[in-house]
PDB file of C-alpha atoms in Angstrom:
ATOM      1  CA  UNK A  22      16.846   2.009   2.965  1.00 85.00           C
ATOM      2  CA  UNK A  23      18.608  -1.115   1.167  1.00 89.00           C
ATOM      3  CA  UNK A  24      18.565   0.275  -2.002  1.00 93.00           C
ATOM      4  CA  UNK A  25      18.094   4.352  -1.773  1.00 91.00           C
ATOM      5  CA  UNK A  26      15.173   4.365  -4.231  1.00 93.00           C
ATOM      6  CA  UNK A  27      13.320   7.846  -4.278  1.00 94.00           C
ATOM      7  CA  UNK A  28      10.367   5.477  -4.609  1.00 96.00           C
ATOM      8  CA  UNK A  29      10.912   3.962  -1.401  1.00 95.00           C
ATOM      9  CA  UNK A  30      11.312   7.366   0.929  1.00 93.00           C
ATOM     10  CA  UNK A  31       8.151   9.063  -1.106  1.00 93.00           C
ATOM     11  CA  UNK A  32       5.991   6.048  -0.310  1.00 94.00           C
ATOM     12  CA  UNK A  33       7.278   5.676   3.132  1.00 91.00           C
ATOM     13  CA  UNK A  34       6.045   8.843   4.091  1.00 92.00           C
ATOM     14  CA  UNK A  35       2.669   8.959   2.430  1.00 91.00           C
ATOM     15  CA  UNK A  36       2.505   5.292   4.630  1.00 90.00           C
ATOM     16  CA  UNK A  37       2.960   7.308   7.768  1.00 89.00           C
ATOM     17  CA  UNK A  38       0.211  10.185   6.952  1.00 90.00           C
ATOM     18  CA  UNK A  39      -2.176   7.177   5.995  1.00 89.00           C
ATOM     19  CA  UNK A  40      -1.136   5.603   9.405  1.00 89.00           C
ATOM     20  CA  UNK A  41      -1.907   9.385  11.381  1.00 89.00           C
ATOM     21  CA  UNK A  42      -5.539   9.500   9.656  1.00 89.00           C
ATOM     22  CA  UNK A  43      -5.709   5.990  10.790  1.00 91.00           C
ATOM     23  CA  UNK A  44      -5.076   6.750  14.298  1.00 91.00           C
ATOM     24  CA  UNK A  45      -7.707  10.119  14.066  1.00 91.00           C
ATOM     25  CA  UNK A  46     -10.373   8.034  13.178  1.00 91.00           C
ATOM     26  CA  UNK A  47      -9.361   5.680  15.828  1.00 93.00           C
ATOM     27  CA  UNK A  48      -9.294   8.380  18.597  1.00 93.00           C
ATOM     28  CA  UNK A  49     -12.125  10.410  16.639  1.00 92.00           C
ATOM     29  CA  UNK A  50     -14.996   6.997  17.770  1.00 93.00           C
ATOM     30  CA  UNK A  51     -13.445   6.390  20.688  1.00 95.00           C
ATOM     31  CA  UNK A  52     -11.938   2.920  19.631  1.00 94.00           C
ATOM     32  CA  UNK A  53      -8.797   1.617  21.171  1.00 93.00           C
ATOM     33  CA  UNK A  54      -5.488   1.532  18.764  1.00 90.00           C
ATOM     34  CA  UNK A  55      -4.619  -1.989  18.624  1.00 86.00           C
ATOM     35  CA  UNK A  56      -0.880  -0.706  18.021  1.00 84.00           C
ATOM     36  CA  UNK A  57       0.731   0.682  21.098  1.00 81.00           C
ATOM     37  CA  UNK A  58       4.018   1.439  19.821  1.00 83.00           C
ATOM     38  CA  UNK A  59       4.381   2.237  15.996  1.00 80.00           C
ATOM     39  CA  UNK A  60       7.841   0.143  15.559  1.00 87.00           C
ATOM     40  CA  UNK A  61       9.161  -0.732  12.234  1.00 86.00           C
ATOM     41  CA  UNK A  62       8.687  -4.737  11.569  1.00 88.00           C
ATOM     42  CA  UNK A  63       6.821  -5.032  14.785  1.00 89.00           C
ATOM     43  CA  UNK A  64       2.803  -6.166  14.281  1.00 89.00           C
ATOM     44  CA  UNK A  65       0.490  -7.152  16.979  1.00 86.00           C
ATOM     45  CA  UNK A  66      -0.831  -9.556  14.418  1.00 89.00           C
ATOM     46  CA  UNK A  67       1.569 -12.358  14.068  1.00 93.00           C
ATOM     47  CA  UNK A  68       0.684 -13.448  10.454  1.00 93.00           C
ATOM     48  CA  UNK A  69       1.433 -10.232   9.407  1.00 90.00           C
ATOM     49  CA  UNK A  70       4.867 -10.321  11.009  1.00 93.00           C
ATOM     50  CA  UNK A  71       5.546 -13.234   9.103  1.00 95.00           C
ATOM     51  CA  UNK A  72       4.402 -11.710   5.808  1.00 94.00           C
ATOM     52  CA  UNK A  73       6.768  -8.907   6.652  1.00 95.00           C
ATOM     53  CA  UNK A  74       9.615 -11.504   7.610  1.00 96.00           C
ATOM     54  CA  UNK A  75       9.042 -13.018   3.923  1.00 97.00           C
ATOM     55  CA  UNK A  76       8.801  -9.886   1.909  1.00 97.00           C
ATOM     56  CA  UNK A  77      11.518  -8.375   3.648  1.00 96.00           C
ATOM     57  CA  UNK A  78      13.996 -11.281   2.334  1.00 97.00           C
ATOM     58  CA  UNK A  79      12.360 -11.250  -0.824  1.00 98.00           C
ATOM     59  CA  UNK A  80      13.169  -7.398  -1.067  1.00 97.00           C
ATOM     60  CA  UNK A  81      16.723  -7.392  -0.112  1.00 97.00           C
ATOM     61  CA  UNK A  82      17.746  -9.889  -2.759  1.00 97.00           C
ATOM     62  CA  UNK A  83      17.897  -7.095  -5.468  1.00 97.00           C
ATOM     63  CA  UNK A  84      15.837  -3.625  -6.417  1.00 97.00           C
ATOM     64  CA  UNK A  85      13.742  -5.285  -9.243  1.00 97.00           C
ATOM     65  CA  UNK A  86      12.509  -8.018  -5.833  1.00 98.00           C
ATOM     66  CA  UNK A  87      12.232  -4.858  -3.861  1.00 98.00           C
ATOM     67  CA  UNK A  88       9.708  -2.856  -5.811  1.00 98.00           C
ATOM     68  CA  UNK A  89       7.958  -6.016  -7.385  1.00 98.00           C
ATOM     69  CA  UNK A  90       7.097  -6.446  -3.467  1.00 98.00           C
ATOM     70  CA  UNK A  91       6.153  -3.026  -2.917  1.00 97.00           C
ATOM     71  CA  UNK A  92       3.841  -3.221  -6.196  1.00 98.00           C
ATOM     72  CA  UNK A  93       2.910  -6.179  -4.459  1.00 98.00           C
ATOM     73  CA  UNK A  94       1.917  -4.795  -1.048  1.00 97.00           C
ATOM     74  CA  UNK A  95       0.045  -2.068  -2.849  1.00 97.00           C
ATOM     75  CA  UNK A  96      -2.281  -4.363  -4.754  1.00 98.00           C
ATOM     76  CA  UNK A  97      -3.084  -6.447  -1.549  1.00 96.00           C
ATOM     77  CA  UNK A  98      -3.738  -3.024   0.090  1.00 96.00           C
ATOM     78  CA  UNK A  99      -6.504  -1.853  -2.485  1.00 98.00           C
ATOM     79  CA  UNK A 100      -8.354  -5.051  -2.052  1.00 97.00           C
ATOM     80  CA  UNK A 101      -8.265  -4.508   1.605  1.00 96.00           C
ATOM     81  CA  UNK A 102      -9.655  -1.151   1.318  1.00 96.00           C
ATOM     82  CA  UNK A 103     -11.919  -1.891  -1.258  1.00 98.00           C
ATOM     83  CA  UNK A 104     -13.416  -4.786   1.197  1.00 98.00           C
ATOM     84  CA  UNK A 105     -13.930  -1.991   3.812  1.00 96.00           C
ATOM     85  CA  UNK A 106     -15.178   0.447   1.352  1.00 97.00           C
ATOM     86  CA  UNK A 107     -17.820  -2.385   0.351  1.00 98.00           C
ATOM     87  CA  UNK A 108     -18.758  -2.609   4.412  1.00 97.00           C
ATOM     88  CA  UNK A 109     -19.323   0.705   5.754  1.00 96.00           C
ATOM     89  CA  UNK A 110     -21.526   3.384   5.152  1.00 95.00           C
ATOM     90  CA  UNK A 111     -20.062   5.976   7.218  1.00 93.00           C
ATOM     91  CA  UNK A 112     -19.284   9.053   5.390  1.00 94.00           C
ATOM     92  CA  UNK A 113     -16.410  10.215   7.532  1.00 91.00           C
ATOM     93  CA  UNK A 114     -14.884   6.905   7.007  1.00 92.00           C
ATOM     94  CA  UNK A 115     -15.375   6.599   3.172  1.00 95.00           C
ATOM     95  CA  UNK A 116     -13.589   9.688   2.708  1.00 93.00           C
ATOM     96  CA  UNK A 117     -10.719   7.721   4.452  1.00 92.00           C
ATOM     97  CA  UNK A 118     -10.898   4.897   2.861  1.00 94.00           C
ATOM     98  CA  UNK A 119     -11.694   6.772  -0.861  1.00 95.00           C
ATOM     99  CA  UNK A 120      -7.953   8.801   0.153  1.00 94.00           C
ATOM    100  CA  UNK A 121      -6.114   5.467   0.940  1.00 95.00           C
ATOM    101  CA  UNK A 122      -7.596   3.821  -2.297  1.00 97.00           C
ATOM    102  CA  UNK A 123      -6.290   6.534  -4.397  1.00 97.00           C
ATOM    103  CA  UNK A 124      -2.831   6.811  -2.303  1.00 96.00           C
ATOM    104  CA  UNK A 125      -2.399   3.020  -3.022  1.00 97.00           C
ATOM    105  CA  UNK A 126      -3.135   3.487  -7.006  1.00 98.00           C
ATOM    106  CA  UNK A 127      -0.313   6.171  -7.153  1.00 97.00           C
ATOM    107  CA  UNK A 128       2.374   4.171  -5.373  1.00 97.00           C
ATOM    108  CA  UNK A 129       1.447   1.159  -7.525  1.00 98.00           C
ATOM    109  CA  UNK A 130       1.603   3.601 -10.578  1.00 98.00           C
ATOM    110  CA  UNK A 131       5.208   4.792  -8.811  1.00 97.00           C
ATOM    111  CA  UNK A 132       6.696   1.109  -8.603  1.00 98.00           C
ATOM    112  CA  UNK A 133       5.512   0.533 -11.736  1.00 98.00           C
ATOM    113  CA  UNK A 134       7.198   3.409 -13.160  1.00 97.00           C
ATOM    114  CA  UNK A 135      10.472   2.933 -11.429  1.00 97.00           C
ATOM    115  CA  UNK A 136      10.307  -0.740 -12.712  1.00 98.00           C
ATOM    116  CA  UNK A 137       9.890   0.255 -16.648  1.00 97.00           C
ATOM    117  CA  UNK A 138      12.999   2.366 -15.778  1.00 96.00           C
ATOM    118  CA  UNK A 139      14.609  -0.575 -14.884  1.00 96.00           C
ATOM    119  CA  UNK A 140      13.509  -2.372 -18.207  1.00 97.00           C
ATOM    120  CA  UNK A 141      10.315  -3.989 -17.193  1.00 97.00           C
ATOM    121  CA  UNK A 142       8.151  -2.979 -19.776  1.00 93.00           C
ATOM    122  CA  UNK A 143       4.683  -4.920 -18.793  1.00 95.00           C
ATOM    123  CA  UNK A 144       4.020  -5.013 -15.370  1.00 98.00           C
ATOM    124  CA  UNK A 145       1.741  -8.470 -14.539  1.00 98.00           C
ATOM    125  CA  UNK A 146      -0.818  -8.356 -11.797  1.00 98.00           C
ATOM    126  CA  UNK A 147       0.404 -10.583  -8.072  1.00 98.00           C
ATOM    127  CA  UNK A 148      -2.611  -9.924  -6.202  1.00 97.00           C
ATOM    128  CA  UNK A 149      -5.684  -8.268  -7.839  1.00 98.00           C
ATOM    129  CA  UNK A 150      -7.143  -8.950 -11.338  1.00 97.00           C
ATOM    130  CA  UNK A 151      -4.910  -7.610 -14.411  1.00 98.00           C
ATOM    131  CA  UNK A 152      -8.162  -5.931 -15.805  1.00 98.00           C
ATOM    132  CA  UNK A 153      -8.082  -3.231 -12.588  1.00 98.00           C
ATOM    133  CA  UNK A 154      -4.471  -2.897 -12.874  1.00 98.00           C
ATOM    134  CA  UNK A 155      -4.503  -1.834 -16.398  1.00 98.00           C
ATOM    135  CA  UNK A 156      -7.113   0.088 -15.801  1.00 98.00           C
ATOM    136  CA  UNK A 157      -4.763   2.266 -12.869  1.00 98.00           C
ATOM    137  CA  UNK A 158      -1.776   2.010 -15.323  1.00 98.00           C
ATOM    138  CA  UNK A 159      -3.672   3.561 -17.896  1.00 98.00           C
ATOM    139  CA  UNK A 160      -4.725   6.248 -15.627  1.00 97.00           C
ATOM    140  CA  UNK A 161      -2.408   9.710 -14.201  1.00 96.00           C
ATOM    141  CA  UNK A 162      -1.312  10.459 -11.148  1.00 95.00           C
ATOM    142  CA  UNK A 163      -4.447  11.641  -8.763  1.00 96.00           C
ATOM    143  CA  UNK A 164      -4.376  14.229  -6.547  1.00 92.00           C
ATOM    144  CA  UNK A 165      -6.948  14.070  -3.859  1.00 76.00           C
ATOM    145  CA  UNK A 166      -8.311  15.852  -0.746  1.00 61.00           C
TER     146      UNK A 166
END
């Protein structure tokens, strides 16, 4: 909302549709949804409050911050998922997991491409290796299940 990037709106509600499968597959084993209430900034996990605290400041400080954090998030996100690809071996959930892998190379590939508009012209790796974000960069939009 601080800066009225497309980017920003698109992601937001992909975010939410991962956050609904989420919740089926919750409901769908009969676990219990750690989050009661699904509020903007709030986490039951206090570290990850914090994180958002941090990023948050960093993002308001100027659009280039702003989608250098969202690139950011992105990467963290895909070695998250691939660390829960790596332990499970339930189909139903792989297909999850494969969906949110391939939703979190396209946003990455999104922030990146909003950031050469803005004149960044070679986007360096935060999180994961350069080698596997090359390899996304190099790679179109996917369009999945």
């Amino acid at each position: 909302k601080e800066w009225g990037a497309e980017v920003f709106a698109n992601i937001a509600l992909s975010e939410q549709r991962h956050t609904d499968a989420i919740a089926e597959m919750i409901a769908g084993y009969g676990l219990t949804d750690p989050v009661q209430e699904d509020v903007i900034g709030e986490f039951v996990n206090p570290e990850l409050a914090n994180l958002y605290e941090e990023l948050l400041a960093i993002g308001r400080q100027s659009l280039l911050d702003a989608l250098y954090v969202g690139a950011l998030i992105e990467e963290v996100d895909m070695e998250d998922i691939q660390h829960a690809i790596d332990h499970s071996d339930e189909p139903e959930i792989l297909i999850v997991y494969d969906n949110l892998m391939r939703a979190s190379r396209n946003h990455l590939r999104g922030f990146v491409d909003v950031l050469a508009r803005q004149g960044v012209d070679d986007y360096q790796a935060q999180y994961i290796d350069q080698a596997w974000v090359d390899a996304i960069l190099a790679e179109d939009t996917e369009t999945g299940q």
